[in-house]
Amino acid sequence: MQKLQAIGRRPIYVLVFLVGIIAFLWPLGLPVSVQPDTLTVYKALDALPAGSLVWFGAEYDVSTKPELDPQVVAVFHHLFQKNLKPVIYGMWLRGPTIVQGLVEPIAEEYGKQYGVDWINLGHKPGTSTNLRLMTSNITEGAAGVDHFGKPLANYPIMRNVTALDKASGFRHVVIAEAGTPGNREYLGIVVKEKAIPMSVATLTMSIAENKPFVVAGDFTGQIPGLRGAAEYEYLVGKAGKGASGTDAQSLAALLVFGLVVLGNIGYLTSPRR
Amino acid sequence: MSFDFPSLLSADGAPVWAAALCTLAIWTFLIRDNPIYRLAEHVMVALAAGWGVGYYYYSYIHPVITEELIGQGRWFYIIPIILGLFLYTRFIPSVSWLARYPMSAYIGYGAGYYLAFNAKPFLSQVTASFVSFSQPAFTGTLNQIVFFICILASLVYFFFTISKERPAMGYASQLGKIVILIALGAHFGNTVLYRYNLFLGRLSYVLGEWMGLLQ
């Protein structure tokens, strides 16, 4: 029994690999129930009038792509289904580039034209200071150019947009965030000062951290991790990587649960305890 | 089920091979530190740094200098540019003291900024803890009561100036400790699943995009 406390890391790695491979190759098709936090985000975006601008904060990097990409894809399906106009921006260097790659095929699927129906302002240095500048002057905040270095004045979507505020037509902010700078910066600058509602697509790790802000009404809701992606995919009717990852995630949770129980049995039966 | 690797020599296939092989190279670290892992790590760091410099230049530095500084005559931009360049004087010992000026400005601005703007989001957390016990459903009322008791107990745990030997304070502090441990447990569980999800993302890429095993 005491050996249960001393299981090496390599056998655990092998088990983790096997569980993942089995779940992907022979999916169980476990049902996905939609949690209230995800549903609130969906309903908030669903209720926006067509043509509204939605600010999308791409606040993550390659290291968190596996969790946040499926959420971003599901949300953009929804935005384009509802004929909303996303404006992408990132305080994180690589965020807008990652999101650009995800959005292009979705925009093509819905016949949405870059610069007319959506735009990517790219990453600009200055983190929260620059975000604050965006709320008074987007052209200055973006150095007058989009993600590709082309003048913003060339794009019809930016014709009447001067700042990240309600007067310019922004009705909601969605951010996919993996840390700082992220939701706290948006909360102080955009939600509190500009009164624009905000939803957060977040990592599984940050669910508990963000929950107080959801309860306090600071965030409209949060899409929680890979599971949240599966829920949002279900809501928009577009099964993707969130849904396919849910089986593996559930089996992994069971595996970890089993290992924790085994470890504790080893501890409780240990004579040295 | 059969393998369907993309062509290594095609424009679409080559990046998939590169990404998949880099993923496998990083995974070799699970066995032990090795040269293959080191190679992938260095390639990643070098690519990220080089790409970042290029991106900053084309999406910010170039338009700001050509359009705003020269085009619109905003010559005062030269002041922050010079301050920024002062940072590099750290590499010249005789004038390295100049690097303190931009750092002073940066730290002064940062401290002031955070004091001015960061309190607001946290104040709403305080007011959100003033809960109403009269909820439409019994479960709602119960939730609020549990919420209220847990907040008080957690706060009592952090009262270090009042003796915990008094029974009321002692029990409340113990409850606070349990509440905090439950919260940490939830956070830890989420973190474990988050790490696993990151692995699943790459596994899905290797099995799907590279090996062609997933539909």
Coordinates of C-alpha atoms in Angstrom, one line a residue:
Chain A
M1 CA 0.0 0.0 0.0
Q2 CA 2.8 2.4 0.8
K3 CA 4.1 2.1 -2.8
L4 CA 0.9 4.0 -3.8
Q5 CA 2.6 7.1 -2.4
A6 CA 5.6 6.7 -4.5
I7 CA 4.3 6.2 -8.1
G8 CA 6.9 7.6 -10.4
R9 CA 6.1 10.5 -12.8
R10 CA 6.9 8.4 -15.9
P11 CA 4.1 5.8 -15.4
I12 CA 1.7 8.8 -14.8
Y13 CA 2.9 10.4 -18.1
V14 CA 2.2 7.2 -19.9
L15 CA -1.3 6.9 -18.4
V16 CA -2.0 10.5 -19.3
F17 CA -0.9 9.9 -22.9
L18 CA -3.0 6.8 -23.2
V19 CA -6.1 8.4 -21.8
G20 CA -5.7 11.3 -24.3
I21 CA -5.1 9.0 -27.3
I22 CA -8.0 6.7 -26.4
A23 CA -10.4 9.5 -25.9
F24 CA -9.5 11.2 -29.2
L25 CA -9.4 8.0 -31.3
W26 CA -12.5 6.4 -29.8
P27 CA -14.7 9.3 -28.5
L28 CA -17.3 8.4 -25.9
G29 CA -19.6 11.3 -26.9
L30 CA -20.2 12.4 -23.4
P31 CA -23.1 14.9 -23.2
V32 CA -22.3 18.6 -22.6
S33 CA -24.6 20.6 -20.3
V34 CA -24.4 24.4 -20.7
Q35 CA -23.5 26.2 -17.5
P36 CA -25.2 29.5 -16.6
D37 CA -22.0 31.6 -17.0
T38 CA -21.6 30.5 -20.7
L39 CA -25.3 30.9 -21.4
T40 CA -25.2 34.5 -20.1
V41 CA -22.4 35.4 -22.5
Y42 CA -24.3 33.7 -25.4
K43 CA -27.5 35.6 -24.5
A44 CA -25.8 38.9 -24.1
L45 CA -24.2 38.7 -27.6
D46 CA -27.3 37.2 -29.1
A47 CA -29.4 40.2 -27.9
L48 CA -27.1 42.8 -29.6
P49 CA -28.6 44.5 -32.7
A50 CA -27.1 43.5 -36.0
G51 CA -24.3 45.9 -37.1
S52 CA -23.2 46.6 -33.5
L53 CA -19.4 46.8 -32.9
V54 CA -17.9 44.2 -30.5
W55 CA -14.4 44.9 -29.2
F56 CA -12.5 41.7 -29.1
G57 CA -9.4 41.6 -26.8
A58 CA -6.9 39.0 -27.9
E59 CA -5.0 38.8 -24.7
Y60 CA -3.2 35.5 -24.9
D61 CA -0.2 33.8 -26.5
V62 CA 0.8 30.6 -28.1
S63 CA 1.2 28.8 -24.8
T64 CA -2.5 29.0 -24.1
K65 CA -3.8 28.4 -27.6
P66 CA -5.1 24.9 -26.9
E67 CA -7.6 26.2 -24.4
L68 CA -8.5 29.6 -25.8
D69 CA -8.5 29.0 -29.6
P70 CA -11.7 26.8 -29.5
Q71 CA -13.5 29.5 -27.5
V72 CA -12.4 32.2 -29.9
V73 CA -13.6 30.2 -32.9
A74 CA -17.0 29.5 -31.3
V75 CA -17.5 33.2 -30.3
F76 CA -16.6 34.4 -33.8
H77 CA -19.1 32.0 -35.3
H78 CA -21.7 33.6 -33.1
L79 CA -20.6 37.2 -33.9
F80 CA -20.8 36.6 -37.6
Q81 CA -24.0 34.6 -37.4
K82 CA -25.6 37.7 -35.7
N83 CA -24.0 40.1 -38.2
L84 CA -22.0 41.8 -35.5
K85 CA -18.8 43.6 -36.3
P86 CA -15.8 42.6 -34.3
V87 CA -12.8 44.9 -33.8
I88 CA -9.8 42.9 -32.7
Y89 CA -7.0 44.4 -30.6
G90 CA -4.4 42.9 -28.3
M91 CA -2.3 44.1 -25.4
W92 CA -0.4 40.8 -25.8
L93 CA 2.1 40.8 -28.7
R94 CA 1.0 37.6 -30.5
G95 CA -2.7 37.6 -29.6
P96 CA -4.0 39.5 -32.6
T97 CA -1.9 37.4 -35.0
I98 CA -3.3 34.2 -33.5
V99 CA -6.8 35.4 -33.7
Q100 CA -6.4 36.7 -37.2
G101 CA -5.5 33.1 -38.3
L102 CA -8.6 31.7 -36.6
V103 CA -11.0 34.3 -37.9
E104 CA -10.1 34.4 -41.6
P105 CA -11.6 31.1 -42.5
I106 CA -14.7 31.8 -40.3
A107 CA -15.2 35.2 -42.0
E108 CA -14.9 33.5 -45.4
E109 CA -17.5 30.9 -44.4
Y110 CA -20.0 33.7 -43.6
G111 CA -19.0 35.9 -46.5
K112 CA -17.6 38.7 -44.2
Q113 CA -15.2 41.1 -45.7
Y114 CA -12.1 42.4 -43.9
G115 CA -12.3 46.1 -43.2
V116 CA -16.0 46.2 -43.8
D117 CA -17.5 43.6 -41.5
W118 CA -14.5 43.1 -39.2
I119 CA -11.0 44.5 -38.6
N120 CA -7.9 43.7 -36.7
L121 CA -6.1 46.7 -35.1
G122 CA -3.2 44.4 -34.1
H123 CA -1.0 44.6 -31.1
K124 CA 0.2 48.0 -29.9
P125 CA 2.7 48.5 -27.1
G126 CA 1.8 50.3 -23.9
T127 CA -0.6 47.7 -22.3
S128 CA -3.2 49.4 -20.2
T129 CA -2.0 52.9 -21.0
N130 CA -2.6 52.3 -24.6
L131 CA -6.0 50.7 -23.9
R132 CA -6.9 53.8 -22.1
L133 CA -5.9 55.9 -25.1
M134 CA -8.1 53.7 -27.2
T135 CA -11.1 54.8 -25.2
S136 CA -10.5 58.4 -26.3
N137 CA -8.8 58.1 -29.7
I138 CA -8.5 54.8 -31.5
T139 CA -6.5 56.2 -34.4
E140 CA -3.7 57.4 -32.0
G141 CA -3.9 54.3 -30.0
A142 CA -3.4 52.1 -33.1
A143 CA -0.8 54.5 -34.5
G144 CA -3.2 55.0 -37.4
V145 CA -2.7 51.5 -38.8
D146 CA -4.2 48.0 -38.6
H147 CA -2.6 44.7 -37.9
F148 CA -1.1 44.7 -41.4
G149 CA 0.3 48.3 -41.2
K150 CA -2.4 49.7 -43.5
P151 CA -4.0 53.1 -42.7
L152 CA -7.3 52.7 -40.7
A153 CA -8.8 55.5 -42.9
N154 CA -8.9 53.0 -45.8
Y155 CA -11.4 50.8 -44.1
P156 CA -15.2 51.5 -44.2
I157 CA -15.8 49.8 -40.7
M158 CA -13.6 52.6 -39.1
R159 CA -15.4 55.5 -40.8
N160 CA -17.5 56.6 -37.8
V161 CA -15.4 55.0 -35.1
T162 CA -13.3 57.4 -33.1
A163 CA -13.0 55.7 -29.7
L164 CA -13.7 52.6 -27.7
D165 CA -16.9 53.9 -26.3
K166 CA -20.7 53.6 -26.8
A167 CA -20.9 56.7 -29.0
S168 CA -18.8 54.9 -31.6
G169 CA -21.1 51.9 -31.6
F170 CA -19.3 49.5 -29.3
R171 CA -22.0 47.5 -27.4
H172 CA -20.0 44.7 -25.9
V173 CA -16.4 43.7 -25.1
V174 CA -15.2 40.1 -25.3
I175 CA -11.7 39.2 -24.2
A176 CA -9.9 35.9 -24.5
E177 CA -7.4 36.3 -21.7
A178 CA -4.5 34.3 -20.2
G179 CA -3.3 36.6 -17.5
T180 CA -1.9 40.1 -17.2
P181 CA -2.6 42.4 -18.9
G182 CA -6.2 41.2 -19.3
N183 CA -9.5 41.3 -17.6
R184 CA -8.5 43.6 -14.7
E185 CA -7.3 46.3 -17.1
Y186 CA -10.4 46.1 -19.2
L187 CA -12.6 46.1 -16.1
G188 CA -11.1 49.3 -14.8
I189 CA -10.9 51.2 -18.1
V190 CA -13.8 49.9 -20.3
V191 CA -16.4 48.5 -17.9
K192 CA -16.1 50.9 -15.0
E193 CA -15.3 54.1 -17.0
K194 CA -17.1 53.5 -20.3
A195 CA -19.9 51.3 -19.0
I196 CA -19.5 48.8 -21.8
P197 CA -20.5 45.3 -20.7
M198 CA -17.7 42.7 -20.9
S199 CA -17.5 38.9 -21.2
V200 CA -14.4 36.8 -20.6
A201 CA -13.2 33.7 -22.4
T202 CA -10.9 32.3 -19.8
L203 CA -8.6 29.4 -18.9
T204 CA -9.8 26.6 -16.7
M205 CA -7.1 27.7 -14.3
S206 CA -8.8 31.2 -14.0
I207 CA -12.4 30.1 -13.5
A208 CA -12.3 30.4 -9.7
E209 CA -10.4 33.7 -9.9
N210 CA -12.9 35.3 -12.3
K211 CA -16.0 34.0 -10.5
P212 CA -16.2 36.9 -8.0
F213 CA -16.3 39.4 -10.8
V214 CA -19.1 37.5 -12.5
V215 CA -21.1 37.3 -9.2
A216 CA -20.4 41.1 -8.6
G217 CA -21.8 41.8 -12.1
D218 CA -18.5 43.3 -13.3
F219 CA -18.4 40.6 -16.1
T220 CA -21.5 39.6 -17.9
G221 CA -20.3 36.1 -17.8
Q222 CA -17.3 33.8 -18.5
I223 CA -16.7 31.0 -20.9
P224 CA -14.8 28.6 -18.7
G225 CA -11.9 26.9 -20.4
L226 CA -12.2 24.0 -22.9
R227 CA -15.4 22.9 -21.4
G228 CA -16.8 26.4 -21.9
A229 CA -15.7 26.1 -25.6
A230 CA -17.6 22.9 -26.0
E231 CA -20.7 24.6 -24.4
Y232 CA -20.4 27.6 -26.7
E233 CA -19.9 25.3 -29.8
Y234 CA -23.1 23.5 -28.8
L235 CA -25.0 26.9 -28.5
V236 CA -23.9 28.1 -31.9
G237 CA -24.3 24.7 -33.5
K238 CA -20.7 24.4 -34.6
A239 CA -18.9 21.4 -33.1
G240 CA -15.2 21.9 -32.9
K241 CA -12.1 21.3 -30.8
G242 CA -13.9 22.1 -27.6
A243 CA -16.4 19.3 -28.1
S244 CA -13.8 16.8 -29.2
G245 CA -11.6 17.7 -26.2
T246 CA -14.4 17.3 -23.6
D247 CA -14.2 13.4 -23.6
A248 CA -10.5 13.5 -23.0
Q249 CA -10.8 16.2 -20.4
S250 CA -13.4 14.2 -18.5
L251 CA -11.4 11.0 -18.6
A252 CA -8.3 12.9 -17.5
A253 CA -10.3 14.3 -14.5
L254 CA -11.3 10.7 -13.6
L255 CA -7.6 9.6 -13.9
V256 CA -6.4 12.4 -11.7
F257 CA -9.2 11.7 -9.2
G258 CA -8.2 8.0 -9.1
L259 CA -4.5 8.9 -8.6
V260 CA -5.4 11.3 -5.8
V261 CA -7.5 8.6 -4.1
L262 CA -4.8 6.0 -4.5
G263 CA -2.1 8.4 -3.1
N264 CA -4.3 9.2 -0.1
I265 CA -5.0 5.5 0.5
G266 CA -1.2 5.0 0.5
Y267 CA -0.9 7.9 3.0
L268 CA -3.6 6.8 5.3
T269 CA -2.3 3.2 5.5
S270 CA 1.3 4.3 6.0
P271 CA 2.6 3.3 9.4
R272 CA 4.9 6.4 9.5
R273 CA 1.8 8.7 9.3
Chain B
M1 CA -8.1 4.1 -39.1
S2 CA -5.0 4.9 -41.2
F3 CA -2.3 7.5 -41.1
D4 CA -2.6 10.4 -43.5
F5 CA 0.5 12.6 -43.1
P6 CA 0.5 15.9 -45.1
S7 CA 3.2 16.2 -47.8
L8 CA 6.4 17.5 -46.3
L9 CA 7.2 19.4 -49.5
S10 CA 3.9 21.3 -49.9
A11 CA 3.2 24.8 -48.7
D12 CA 0.4 23.6 -46.4
G13 CA 2.1 20.5 -45.2
A14 CA 5.6 21.8 -44.3
P15 CA 4.4 24.0 -41.4
V16 CA 2.3 21.1 -40.0
W17 CA 5.4 18.9 -40.0
A18 CA 7.5 21.6 -38.4
A19 CA 4.9 22.3 -35.6
A20 CA 4.3 18.5 -35.0
L21 CA 8.1 17.8 -34.8
C22 CA 8.7 20.7 -32.5
T23 CA 5.9 19.4 -30.2
L24 CA 7.4 16.0 -30.1
A25 CA 10.8 17.5 -29.4
I26 CA 9.4 19.5 -26.5
W27 CA 7.7 16.3 -25.2
T28 CA 11.1 14.5 -25.1
F29 CA 11.8 16.6 -21.9
L30 CA 9.3 14.3 -20.1
I31 CA 12.0 11.5 -20.3
R32 CA 14.9 13.8 -19.4
D33 CA 16.6 17.1 -20.5
N34 CA 18.2 16.4 -23.9
P35 CA 19.7 18.2 -27.0
I36 CA 16.5 17.7 -29.1
Y37 CA 14.5 19.6 -26.5
R38 CA 17.1 22.3 -26.2
L39 CA 17.1 22.7 -30.0
A40 CA 13.3 23.2 -30.1
E41 CA 13.5 25.6 -27.1
H42 CA 16.1 27.8 -28.7
V43 CA 14.4 27.8 -32.0
M44 CA 11.2 28.9 -30.3
V45 CA 12.9 31.7 -28.3
A46 CA 14.8 33.0 -31.4
L47 CA 11.8 32.9 -33.6
A48 CA 9.6 34.7 -31.0
A49 CA 12.2 37.4 -30.5
G50 CA 12.9 38.0 -34.2
W51 CA 9.2 38.0 -35.0
G52 CA 8.4 40.5 -32.2
V53 CA 11.0 43.0 -33.4
G54 CA 9.7 42.8 -37.0
Y55 CA 6.1 43.2 -35.9
Y56 CA 6.8 46.2 -33.6
Y57 CA 8.7 47.9 -36.4
Y58 CA 6.0 47.5 -39.1
S59 CA 2.9 47.9 -37.0
Y60 CA 4.1 50.7 -34.6
I61 CA 7.6 52.2 -34.9
H62 CA 7.5 52.8 -38.6
P63 CA 4.0 54.4 -38.8
V64 CA 4.6 56.5 -35.7
I65 CA 7.8 57.9 -37.1
T66 CA 6.7 58.5 -40.6
E67 CA 3.0 59.5 -40.0
E68 CA 3.0 61.2 -36.7
L69 CA 6.6 62.4 -35.9
I70 CA 7.5 63.5 -39.4
G71 CA 4.1 63.7 -41.2
Q72 CA 2.2 65.6 -38.5
G73 CA 5.3 67.4 -37.0
R74 CA 4.9 65.9 -33.5
W75 CA 8.6 66.6 -32.8
F76 CA 8.0 66.2 -29.0
Y77 CA 8.0 62.5 -29.6
I78 CA 11.7 62.8 -29.8
I79 CA 11.8 63.2 -26.0
P80 CA 10.4 59.8 -25.1
I81 CA 12.5 58.3 -27.9
I82 CA 15.7 59.7 -26.3
L83 CA 14.5 58.6 -22.9
G84 CA 14.0 55.1 -24.2
L85 CA 17.4 55.1 -25.8
F86 CA 18.9 56.1 -22.4
L87 CA 18.0 52.6 -21.2
Y88 CA 20.7 51.2 -23.4
T89 CA 23.4 53.3 -21.7
R90 CA 23.5 50.6 -19.0
F91 CA 25.9 48.8 -21.3
I92 CA 28.3 51.8 -21.2
P93 CA 29.6 52.0 -17.6
S94 CA 30.7 55.7 -17.8
V95 CA 27.2 57.0 -18.6
S96 CA 25.1 54.1 -17.2
W97 CA 23.6 56.5 -14.7
L98 CA 21.5 58.0 -17.6
A99 CA 19.4 54.8 -17.6
R100 CA 17.9 55.8 -14.2
Y101 CA 16.0 58.6 -15.8
P102 CA 13.6 56.5 -18.0
M103 CA 13.3 54.0 -15.2
S104 CA 12.3 56.8 -12.7
A105 CA 9.7 58.1 -15.1
Y106 CA 8.4 54.6 -15.8
I107 CA 8.2 53.6 -12.1
G108 CA 6.7 57.0 -11.1
Y109 CA 4.0 56.8 -13.8
G110 CA 3.3 53.1 -13.1
A111 CA 2.8 53.7 -9.3
G112 CA 0.6 56.7 -9.8
Y113 CA -1.4 54.9 -12.5
Y114 CA -2.1 51.9 -10.4
L115 CA -3.1 54.0 -7.4
A116 CA -5.4 56.1 -9.4
F117 CA -7.1 53.5 -11.5
N118 CA -6.8 50.1 -9.9
A119 CA -8.9 50.6 -6.8
K120 CA -12.1 51.0 -8.6
P121 CA -12.5 47.3 -9.8
F122 CA -11.9 46.0 -6.3
L123 CA -14.3 48.4 -4.6
S124 CA -17.2 46.7 -6.5
Q125 CA -16.0 43.4 -5.0
V126 CA -16.6 44.9 -1.5
T127 CA -20.1 46.2 -2.4
A128 CA -20.9 42.9 -4.0
S129 CA -20.4 41.1 -0.7
F130 CA -23.3 43.1 0.8
V131 CA -25.8 40.4 -0.1
S132 CA -29.6 40.2 0.4
F133 CA -31.0 37.2 2.2
S134 CA -34.4 37.6 0.7
Q135 CA -34.1 35.7 -2.5
P136 CA -37.1 34.3 -4.5
A137 CA -36.0 30.7 -4.1
F138 CA -34.9 29.0 -0.9
T139 CA -31.7 27.7 -2.5
G140 CA -30.8 31.3 -3.5
T141 CA -31.3 32.4 0.1
L142 CA -29.2 29.5 1.4
N143 CA -26.4 30.3 -1.1
Q144 CA -26.3 33.9 0.1
I145 CA -26.2 32.8 3.8
V146 CA -23.4 30.4 3.1
F147 CA -21.6 33.1 1.0
F148 CA -22.0 35.6 3.9
I149 CA -20.7 33.2 6.6
C150 CA -17.7 32.2 4.4
I151 CA -16.7 35.8 3.8
L152 CA -16.8 36.7 7.5
A153 CA -15.0 33.5 8.5
S154 CA -12.3 34.1 5.8
L155 CA -11.8 37.7 7.0
V156 CA -11.6 36.6 10.7
Y157 CA -8.7 34.2 9.7
F158 CA -6.7 37.3 8.7
F159 CA -7.3 39.2 11.9
F160 CA -3.8 38.9 13.5
T161 CA -4.3 41.5 16.1
I162 CA -7.1 39.8 18.0
S163 CA -6.4 36.7 20.1
K164 CA -7.7 33.5 18.5
E165 CA -7.9 32.0 22.1
R166 CA -11.3 33.5 22.5
P167 CA -13.7 30.7 21.5
A168 CA -15.8 32.7 19.0
M169 CA -12.7 34.0 17.2
G170 CA -11.0 30.6 17.3
Y171 CA -14.0 28.7 15.8
A172 CA -14.5 31.5 13.2
S173 CA -10.8 31.4 12.3
Q174 CA -10.9 27.6 11.9
L175 CA -13.9 27.9 9.7
G176 CA -12.2 30.6 7.7
K177 CA -9.2 28.2 7.2
I178 CA -11.4 25.5 5.9
V179 CA -13.2 27.9 3.5
I180 CA -9.8 29.1 2.2
L181 CA -8.6 25.5 1.8
I182 CA -11.7 24.6 -0.2
A183 CA -11.2 27.6 -2.5
L184 CA -7.5 26.7 -2.9
G185 CA -8.6 23.1 -3.7
A186 CA -11.0 24.3 -6.4
H187 CA -8.2 26.5 -7.8
F188 CA -5.7 23.6 -7.8
G189 CA -8.1 21.2 -9.4
N190 CA -8.8 23.8 -12.2
T191 CA -5.1 24.3 -12.7
V192 CA -4.5 20.5 -13.1
L193 CA -7.2 20.3 -15.7
Y194 CA -5.9 23.5 -17.4
R195 CA -2.4 21.9 -17.8
Y196 CA -4.0 18.8 -19.1
N197 CA -6.1 20.7 -21.6
L198 CA -2.9 22.4 -23.0
F199 CA -1.5 18.9 -23.5
L200 CA -4.7 17.7 -25.1
G201 CA -4.6 20.6 -27.6
R202 CA -1.2 19.6 -28.8
L203 CA -2.1 15.9 -28.8
S204 CA -5.1 16.7 -30.9
Y205 CA -2.8 18.5 -33.3
V206 CA -0.4 15.7 -33.6
L207 CA -3.1 13.0 -34.0
G208 CA -5.3 15.1 -36.2
E209 CA -3.5 17.7 -38.3
W210 CA -0.2 15.8 -38.6
M211 CA -1.1 12.0 -38.5
G212 CA -4.5 12.5 -40.0
L213 CA -6.1 10.0 -37.6
L214 CA -8.9 12.3 -36.4
Q215 CA -11.9 13.2 -38.6

